[in-house]
mmCIF file of C-alpha atoms in Angstrom:
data_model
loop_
_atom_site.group_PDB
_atom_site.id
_atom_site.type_symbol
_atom_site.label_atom_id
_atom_site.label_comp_id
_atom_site.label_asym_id
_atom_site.label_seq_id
_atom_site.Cartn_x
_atom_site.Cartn_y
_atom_site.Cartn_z
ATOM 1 C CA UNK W 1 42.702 39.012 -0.649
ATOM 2 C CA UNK W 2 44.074 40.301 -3.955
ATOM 3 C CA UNK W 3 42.327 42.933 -5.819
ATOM 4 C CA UNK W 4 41.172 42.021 -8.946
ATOM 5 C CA UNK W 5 42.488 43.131 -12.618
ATOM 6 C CA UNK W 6 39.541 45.455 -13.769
ATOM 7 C CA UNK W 7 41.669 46.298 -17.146
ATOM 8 C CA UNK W 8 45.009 45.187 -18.945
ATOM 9 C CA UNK W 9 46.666 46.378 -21.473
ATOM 10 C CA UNK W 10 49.136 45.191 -24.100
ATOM 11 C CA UNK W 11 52.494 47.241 -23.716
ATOM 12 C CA UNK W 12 55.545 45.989 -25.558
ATOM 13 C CA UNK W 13 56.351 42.209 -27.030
ATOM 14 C CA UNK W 14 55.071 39.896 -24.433
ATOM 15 C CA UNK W 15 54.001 42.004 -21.733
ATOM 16 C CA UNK W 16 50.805 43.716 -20.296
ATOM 17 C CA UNK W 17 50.035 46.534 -18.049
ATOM 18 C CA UNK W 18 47.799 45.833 -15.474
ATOM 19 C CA UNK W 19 44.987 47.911 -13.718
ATOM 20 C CA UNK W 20 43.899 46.447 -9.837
ATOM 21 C CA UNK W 21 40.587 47.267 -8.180
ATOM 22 C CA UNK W 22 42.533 48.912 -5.578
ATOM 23 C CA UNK W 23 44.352 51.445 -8.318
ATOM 24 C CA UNK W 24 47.754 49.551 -8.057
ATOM 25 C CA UNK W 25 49.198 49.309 -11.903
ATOM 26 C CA UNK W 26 51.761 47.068 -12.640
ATOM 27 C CA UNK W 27 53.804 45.668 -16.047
ATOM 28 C CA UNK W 28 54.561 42.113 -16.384
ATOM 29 C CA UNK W 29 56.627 40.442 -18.479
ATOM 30 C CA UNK W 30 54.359 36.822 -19.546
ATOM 31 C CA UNK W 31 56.597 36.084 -22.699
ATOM 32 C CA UNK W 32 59.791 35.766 -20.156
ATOM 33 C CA UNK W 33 57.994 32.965 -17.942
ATOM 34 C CA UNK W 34 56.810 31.157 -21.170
ATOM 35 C CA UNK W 35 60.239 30.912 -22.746
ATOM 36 C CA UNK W 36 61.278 29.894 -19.061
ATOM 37 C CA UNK W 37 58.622 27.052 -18.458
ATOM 38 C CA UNK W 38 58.092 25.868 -22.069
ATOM 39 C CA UNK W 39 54.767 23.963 -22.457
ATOM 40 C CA UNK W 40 53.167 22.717 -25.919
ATOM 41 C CA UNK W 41 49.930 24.512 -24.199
ATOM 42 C CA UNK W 42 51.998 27.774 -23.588
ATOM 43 C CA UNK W 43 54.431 28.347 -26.075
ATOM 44 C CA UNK W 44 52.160 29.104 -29.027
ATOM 45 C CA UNK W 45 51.393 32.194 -26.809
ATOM 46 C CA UNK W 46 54.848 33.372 -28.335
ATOM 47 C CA UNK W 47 53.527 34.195 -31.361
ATOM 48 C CA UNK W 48 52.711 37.715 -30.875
ATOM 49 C CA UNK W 49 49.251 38.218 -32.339
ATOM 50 C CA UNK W 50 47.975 35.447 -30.605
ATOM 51 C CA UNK W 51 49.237 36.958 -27.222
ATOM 52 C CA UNK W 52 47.397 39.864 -27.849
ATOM 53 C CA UNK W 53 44.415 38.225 -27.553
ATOM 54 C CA UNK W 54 44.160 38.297 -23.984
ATOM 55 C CA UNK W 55 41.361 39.209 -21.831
ATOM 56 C CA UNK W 56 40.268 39.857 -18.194
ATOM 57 C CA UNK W 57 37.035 37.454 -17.247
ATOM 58 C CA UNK W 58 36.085 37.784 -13.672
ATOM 59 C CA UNK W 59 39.284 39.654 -12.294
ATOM 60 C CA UNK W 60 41.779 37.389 -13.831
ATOM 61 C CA UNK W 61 44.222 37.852 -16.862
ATOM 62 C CA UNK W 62 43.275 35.058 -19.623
ATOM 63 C CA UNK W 63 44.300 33.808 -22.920
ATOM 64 C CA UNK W 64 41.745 31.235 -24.488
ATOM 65 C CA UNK W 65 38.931 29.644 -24.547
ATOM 66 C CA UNK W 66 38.920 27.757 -22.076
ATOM 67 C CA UNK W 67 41.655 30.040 -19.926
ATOM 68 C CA UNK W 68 44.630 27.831 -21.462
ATOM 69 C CA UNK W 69 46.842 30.342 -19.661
ATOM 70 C CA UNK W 70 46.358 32.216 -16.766
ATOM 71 C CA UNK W 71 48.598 33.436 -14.204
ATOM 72 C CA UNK W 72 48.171 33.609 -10.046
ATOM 73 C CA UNK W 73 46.378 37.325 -9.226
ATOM 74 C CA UNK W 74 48.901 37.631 -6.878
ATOM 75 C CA UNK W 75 51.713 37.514 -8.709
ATOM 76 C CA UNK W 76 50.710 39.517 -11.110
ATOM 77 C CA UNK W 77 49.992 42.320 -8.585
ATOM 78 C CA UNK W 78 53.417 41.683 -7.349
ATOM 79 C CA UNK W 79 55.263 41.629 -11.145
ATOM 80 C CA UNK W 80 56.540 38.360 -10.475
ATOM 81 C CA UNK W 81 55.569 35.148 -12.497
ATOM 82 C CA UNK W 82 56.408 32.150 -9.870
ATOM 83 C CA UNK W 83 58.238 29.129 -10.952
#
């Protein structure tokens, strides 16, 4: 099982440093998937403001809502976005 993200923290245009359960930290780079994988739903998440907005609700990394983007714990604790 994957620790959970206790804490995250915005770092640099489009990317967030993460804090595990386990201690593990690790930067990823969201705003490089997005561009990647563009998605009506996603892309607004460019603008940079709006990214900041992010939060961590029951272990995961979140933006919205209703979660309109979230990203597999594991690959976030790995500092990879899958395809």
């Amino acid at each position: 099982m994957v620790p959970k993200i206790v804490s995250a923290k915005y770092v640099s245009p489009l990317s967030v440093a993460l804090l595990f359960s386990d201690g593990k930290k690790q930067t990823v780079n969201v705003g490089e998937f997005i561009r990647n994988h563009p998605h009506p739903q996603y892309n607004s998440y460019l603008n940079e403001p709006k990214f900041k907005k992010f939060k961590v609700e029951d272990g995961f990394l979140v933006w919205g809502k209703n979660w309109d983007l979230i990203f597999p714990s594991e690959d976030l604790y790995h500092g990879h976005l899958s395809d």
